[in-house]
Coordinates of C-alpha atoms in Angstrom, one line a residue:
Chain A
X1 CA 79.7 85.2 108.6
X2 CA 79.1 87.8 110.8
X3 CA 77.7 91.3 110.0
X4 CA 78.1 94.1 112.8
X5 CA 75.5 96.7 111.8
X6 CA 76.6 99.6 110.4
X7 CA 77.9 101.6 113.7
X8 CA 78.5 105.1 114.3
X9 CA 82.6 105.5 114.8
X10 CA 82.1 106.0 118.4
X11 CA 80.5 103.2 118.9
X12 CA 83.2 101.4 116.9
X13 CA 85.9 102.5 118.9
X14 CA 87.3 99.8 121.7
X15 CA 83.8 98.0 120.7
X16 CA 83.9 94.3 122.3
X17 CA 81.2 93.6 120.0
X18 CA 83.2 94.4 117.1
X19 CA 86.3 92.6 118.0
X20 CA 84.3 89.3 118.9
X21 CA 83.0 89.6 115.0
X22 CA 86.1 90.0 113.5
X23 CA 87.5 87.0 116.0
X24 CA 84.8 84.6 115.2
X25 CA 84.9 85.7 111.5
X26 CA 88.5 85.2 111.6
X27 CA 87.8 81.4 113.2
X28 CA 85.1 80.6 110.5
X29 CA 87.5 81.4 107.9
X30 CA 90.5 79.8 109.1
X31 CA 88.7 76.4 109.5
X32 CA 86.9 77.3 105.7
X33 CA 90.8 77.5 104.6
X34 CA 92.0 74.5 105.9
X35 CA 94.7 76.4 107.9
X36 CA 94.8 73.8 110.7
X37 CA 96.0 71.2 108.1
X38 CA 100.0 69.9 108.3
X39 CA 100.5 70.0 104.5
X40 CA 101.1 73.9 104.3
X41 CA 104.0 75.6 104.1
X42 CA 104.9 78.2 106.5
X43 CA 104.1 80.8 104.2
X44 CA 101.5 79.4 102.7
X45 CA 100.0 79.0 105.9
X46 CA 100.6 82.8 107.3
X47 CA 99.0 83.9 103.5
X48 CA 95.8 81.7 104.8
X49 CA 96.2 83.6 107.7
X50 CA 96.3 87.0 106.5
X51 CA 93.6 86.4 103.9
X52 CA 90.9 85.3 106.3
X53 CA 92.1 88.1 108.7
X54 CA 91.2 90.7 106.2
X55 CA 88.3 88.8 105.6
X56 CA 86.8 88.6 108.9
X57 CA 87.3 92.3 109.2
X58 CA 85.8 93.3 106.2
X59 CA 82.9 91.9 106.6
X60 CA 82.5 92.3 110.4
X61 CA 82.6 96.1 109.5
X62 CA 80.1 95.4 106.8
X63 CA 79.6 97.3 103.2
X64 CA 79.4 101.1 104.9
X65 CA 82.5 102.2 104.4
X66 CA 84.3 102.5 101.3
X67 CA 87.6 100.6 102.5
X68 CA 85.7 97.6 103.3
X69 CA 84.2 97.3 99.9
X70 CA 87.6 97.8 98.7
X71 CA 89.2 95.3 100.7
X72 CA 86.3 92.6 99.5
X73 CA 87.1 93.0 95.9
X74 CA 90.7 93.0 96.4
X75 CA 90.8 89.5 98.2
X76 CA 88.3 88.1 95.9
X77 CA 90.7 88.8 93.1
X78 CA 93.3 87.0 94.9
X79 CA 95.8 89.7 95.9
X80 CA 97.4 90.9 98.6
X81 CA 97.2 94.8 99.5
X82 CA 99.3 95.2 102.3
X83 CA 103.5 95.7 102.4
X84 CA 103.5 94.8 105.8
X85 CA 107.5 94.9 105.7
X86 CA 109.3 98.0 104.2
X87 CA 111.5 97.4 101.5
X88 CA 114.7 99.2 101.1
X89 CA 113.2 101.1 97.9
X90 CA 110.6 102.3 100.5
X91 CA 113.5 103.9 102.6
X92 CA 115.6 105.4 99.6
X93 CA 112.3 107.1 98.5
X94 CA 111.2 108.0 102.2
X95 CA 114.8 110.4 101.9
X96 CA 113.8 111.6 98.5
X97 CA 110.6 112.8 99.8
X98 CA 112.0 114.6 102.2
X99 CA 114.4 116.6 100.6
X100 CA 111.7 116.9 97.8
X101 CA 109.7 118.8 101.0
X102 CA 112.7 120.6 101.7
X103 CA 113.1 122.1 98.2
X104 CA 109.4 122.7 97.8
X105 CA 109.6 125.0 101.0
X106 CA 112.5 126.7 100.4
X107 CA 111.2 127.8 96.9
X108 CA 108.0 128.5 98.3
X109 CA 109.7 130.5 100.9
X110 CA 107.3 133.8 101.0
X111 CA 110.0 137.0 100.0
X112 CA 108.9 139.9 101.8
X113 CA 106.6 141.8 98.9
X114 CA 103.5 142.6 100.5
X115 CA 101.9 141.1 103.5
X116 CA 98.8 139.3 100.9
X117 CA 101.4 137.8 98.8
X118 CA 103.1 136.3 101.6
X119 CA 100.1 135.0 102.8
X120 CA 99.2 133.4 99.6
X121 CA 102.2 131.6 99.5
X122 CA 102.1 130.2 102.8
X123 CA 99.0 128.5 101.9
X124 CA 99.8 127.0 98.6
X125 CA 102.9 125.3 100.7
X126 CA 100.8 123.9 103.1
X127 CA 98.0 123.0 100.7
X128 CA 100.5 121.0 98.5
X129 CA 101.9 119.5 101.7
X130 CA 98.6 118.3 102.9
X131 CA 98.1 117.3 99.2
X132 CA 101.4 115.1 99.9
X133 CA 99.9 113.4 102.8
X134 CA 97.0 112.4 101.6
X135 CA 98.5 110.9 98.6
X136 CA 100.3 108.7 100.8
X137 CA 97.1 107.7 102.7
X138 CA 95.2 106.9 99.8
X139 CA 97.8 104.4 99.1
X140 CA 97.3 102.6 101.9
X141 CA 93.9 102.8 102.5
X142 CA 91.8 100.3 100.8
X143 CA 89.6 101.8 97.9
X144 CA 92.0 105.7 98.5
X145 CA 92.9 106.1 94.8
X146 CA 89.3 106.7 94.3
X147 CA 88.4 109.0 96.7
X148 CA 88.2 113.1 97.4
X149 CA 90.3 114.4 100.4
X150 CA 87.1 114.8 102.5
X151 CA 85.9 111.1 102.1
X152 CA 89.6 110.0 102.3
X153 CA 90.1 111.8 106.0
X154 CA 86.3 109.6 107.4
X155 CA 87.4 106.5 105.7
X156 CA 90.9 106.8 107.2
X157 CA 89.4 107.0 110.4
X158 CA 86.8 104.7 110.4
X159 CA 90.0 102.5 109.0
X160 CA 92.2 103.0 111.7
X161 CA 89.8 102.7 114.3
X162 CA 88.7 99.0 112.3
X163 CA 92.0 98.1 112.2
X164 CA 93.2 98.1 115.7
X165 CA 90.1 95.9 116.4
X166 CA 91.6 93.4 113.8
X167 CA 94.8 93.8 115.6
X168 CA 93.2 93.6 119.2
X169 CA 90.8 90.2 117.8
X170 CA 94.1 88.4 116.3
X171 CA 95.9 89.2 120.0
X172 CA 93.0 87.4 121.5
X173 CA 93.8 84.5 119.3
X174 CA 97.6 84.6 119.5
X175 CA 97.6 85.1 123.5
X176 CA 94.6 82.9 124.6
Chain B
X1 CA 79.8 105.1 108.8
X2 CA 76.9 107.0 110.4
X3 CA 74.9 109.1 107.3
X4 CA 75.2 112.2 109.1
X5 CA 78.0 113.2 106.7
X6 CA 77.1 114.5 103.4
X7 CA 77.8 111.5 100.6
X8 CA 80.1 114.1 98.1
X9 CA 81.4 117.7 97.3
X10 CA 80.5 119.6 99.8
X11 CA 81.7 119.3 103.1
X12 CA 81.5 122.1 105.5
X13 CA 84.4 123.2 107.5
X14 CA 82.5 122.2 110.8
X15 CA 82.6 118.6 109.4
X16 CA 86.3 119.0 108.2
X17 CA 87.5 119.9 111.4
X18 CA 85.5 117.6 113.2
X19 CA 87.2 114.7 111.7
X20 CA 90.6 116.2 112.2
X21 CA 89.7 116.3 116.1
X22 CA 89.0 112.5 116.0
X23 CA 91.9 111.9 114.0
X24 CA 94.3 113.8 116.7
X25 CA 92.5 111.9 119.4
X26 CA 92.6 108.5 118.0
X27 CA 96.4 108.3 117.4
X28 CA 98.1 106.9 120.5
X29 CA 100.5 109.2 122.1
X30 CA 100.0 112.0 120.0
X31 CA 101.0 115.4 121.4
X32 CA 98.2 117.6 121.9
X33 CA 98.5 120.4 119.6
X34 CA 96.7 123.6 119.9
X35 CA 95.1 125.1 117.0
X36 CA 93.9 123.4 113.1
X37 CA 96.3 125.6 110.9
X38 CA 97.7 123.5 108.0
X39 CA 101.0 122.9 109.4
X40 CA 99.1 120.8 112.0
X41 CA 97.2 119.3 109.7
X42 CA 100.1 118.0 107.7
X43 CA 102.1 116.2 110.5
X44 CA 98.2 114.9 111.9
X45 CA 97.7 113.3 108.2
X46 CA 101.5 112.3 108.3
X47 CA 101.1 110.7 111.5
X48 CA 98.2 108.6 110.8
X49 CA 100.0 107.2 108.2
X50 CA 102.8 105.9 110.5
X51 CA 100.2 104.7 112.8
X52 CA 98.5 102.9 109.9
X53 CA 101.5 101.4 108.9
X54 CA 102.2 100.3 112.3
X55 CA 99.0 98.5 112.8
X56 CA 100.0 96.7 109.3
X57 CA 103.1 95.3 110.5
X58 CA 101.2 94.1 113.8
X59 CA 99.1 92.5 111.9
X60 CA 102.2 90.6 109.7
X61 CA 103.6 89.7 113.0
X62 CA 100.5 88.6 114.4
X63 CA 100.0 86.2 111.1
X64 CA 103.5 85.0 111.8
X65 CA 102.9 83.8 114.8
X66 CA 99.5 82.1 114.5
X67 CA 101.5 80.5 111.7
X68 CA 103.9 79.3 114.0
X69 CA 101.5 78.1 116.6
X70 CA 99.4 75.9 113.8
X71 CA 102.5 75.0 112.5
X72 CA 103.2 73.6 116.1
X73 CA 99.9 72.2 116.8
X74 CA 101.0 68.3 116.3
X75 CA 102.5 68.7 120.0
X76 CA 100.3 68.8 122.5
X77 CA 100.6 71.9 124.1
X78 CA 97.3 72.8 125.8
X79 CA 97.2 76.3 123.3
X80 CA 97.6 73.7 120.6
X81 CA 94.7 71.8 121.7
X82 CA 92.3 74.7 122.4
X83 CA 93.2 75.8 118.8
X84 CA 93.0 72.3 117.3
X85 CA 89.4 71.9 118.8
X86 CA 88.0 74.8 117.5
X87 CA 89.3 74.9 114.2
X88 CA 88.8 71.0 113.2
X89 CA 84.7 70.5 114.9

């Protein structure tokens, strides 16, 4: 399979290079798991197909960052990470959260004591918000649970970034 | 990811801020905001999210239609066969 030396992100970013990793990654593996074959079910097919997508990108992007470690254990052990489609429990708890927020403001609200106090409190809201979002990032980025906030903001990037190649190589599969 | 950032603890507020700026940049459409306060910072980490999300679900639909087209590949559409060849040599 095909390695793309560790890059800076910059150089990641819109990368042809890249992309043609993950793509002929993503070729290698779909021949390696028989995908082409007629005996498959649909969704045992599009699993295939997922699987060796991950794959390819992982190791394309190599054992630098964090995520793509991550992502390398989890397919070896056989499961699936992503929740591509959001469930209704997703939504019901989507509203929670917000009126969670809501609450938190409001009783965080600053009353008018001293000009320091207010301050104070304005902060611990919007530290406990940011808290809020990066919980939700770790979840979805491979390997977050383990992180601190300041590795978790690179490795989302370098994530992102990684990810839209995998999106852009597929495309080039799909659309060719 | 390039060694120039420190590998734990302490990460200086240059750094920090840095990565926020690439953030802001790399999310498509993404108003422009002025100022890092934390307010910012919030809706910039929320946003990511979404756009994380987003590039899931591409993904899922992407897989569903390769699915479909190997699924199709015993007719002999000329995608079909460029597919076929290179998966099956």
């Amino acid at each position: 399979m095909l390695m793309y030396a560790s890059p800076s992100l910059s150089m990641l970013q819109g990368s042809k290079q890249f992309k043609h990793a993950i793509l002929k990654n993503l070729l290698l593996g779909l021949r390696k798991g028989g995908v082409a074959s007629r005996d498959m079910s649909f969704h045992e097919r599009k699993n295939a197909i997922r699987h060796a997508a991950d794959a390819a990108l992982a190791t394309a992007r190599g054992v630098a960052p964090c995520w793509s470690r991550s992502l390398t254990a989890e397919l070896s052990h056989g499961r699936h990470l992503r929740h591509a489609k959001s469930r209704p429990s997703e939504c019901k708890s989507r509203s929670k959260m917000v009126c969670k927020n809501k609450i938190l403001r409001r009783s965080l609200r600053p009353r008018p004591k001293s000009k320091a106090t207010a301050k104070a409190a304005r902060v611990v809201v919007a530290r406990t918000m940011v808290r809020r979002r990066a919980r939700a990032l770790r979840e979805i980025v491979p390997g977050g649970r383990g992180m601190d906030e300041c590795t978790l903001l690179g490795e989302t990037l370098d994530y992102a970034v990684s990810l839209k190649a995998q999106v852009d190589a597929m495309q080039l599969l799909c659309y060719c | 990811m390039s060694s120039r950032r420190s590998s734990r603890g302490n990460i200086s507020e240059d750094e920090i801020n840095e990565l926020i700026s690439k953030l802001q940049s790399l999310l498509p459409a993404s108003s422009r905001r002025r100022g890092s306060g934390q307010a910012s910072t919030t809706k910039l980490l929320k946003e990511t999210c979404s756009y994380i999300k987003s590039l899931h679900r591409e993904v899922d639909d992407l897989s569903d239609r390769l699915s479909d087209l190997m699924s199709t590949m015993d007719h002999n559409s000329p995608g079909a066969e460029i597919i076929r060849s290179i998966l099956r040599s």
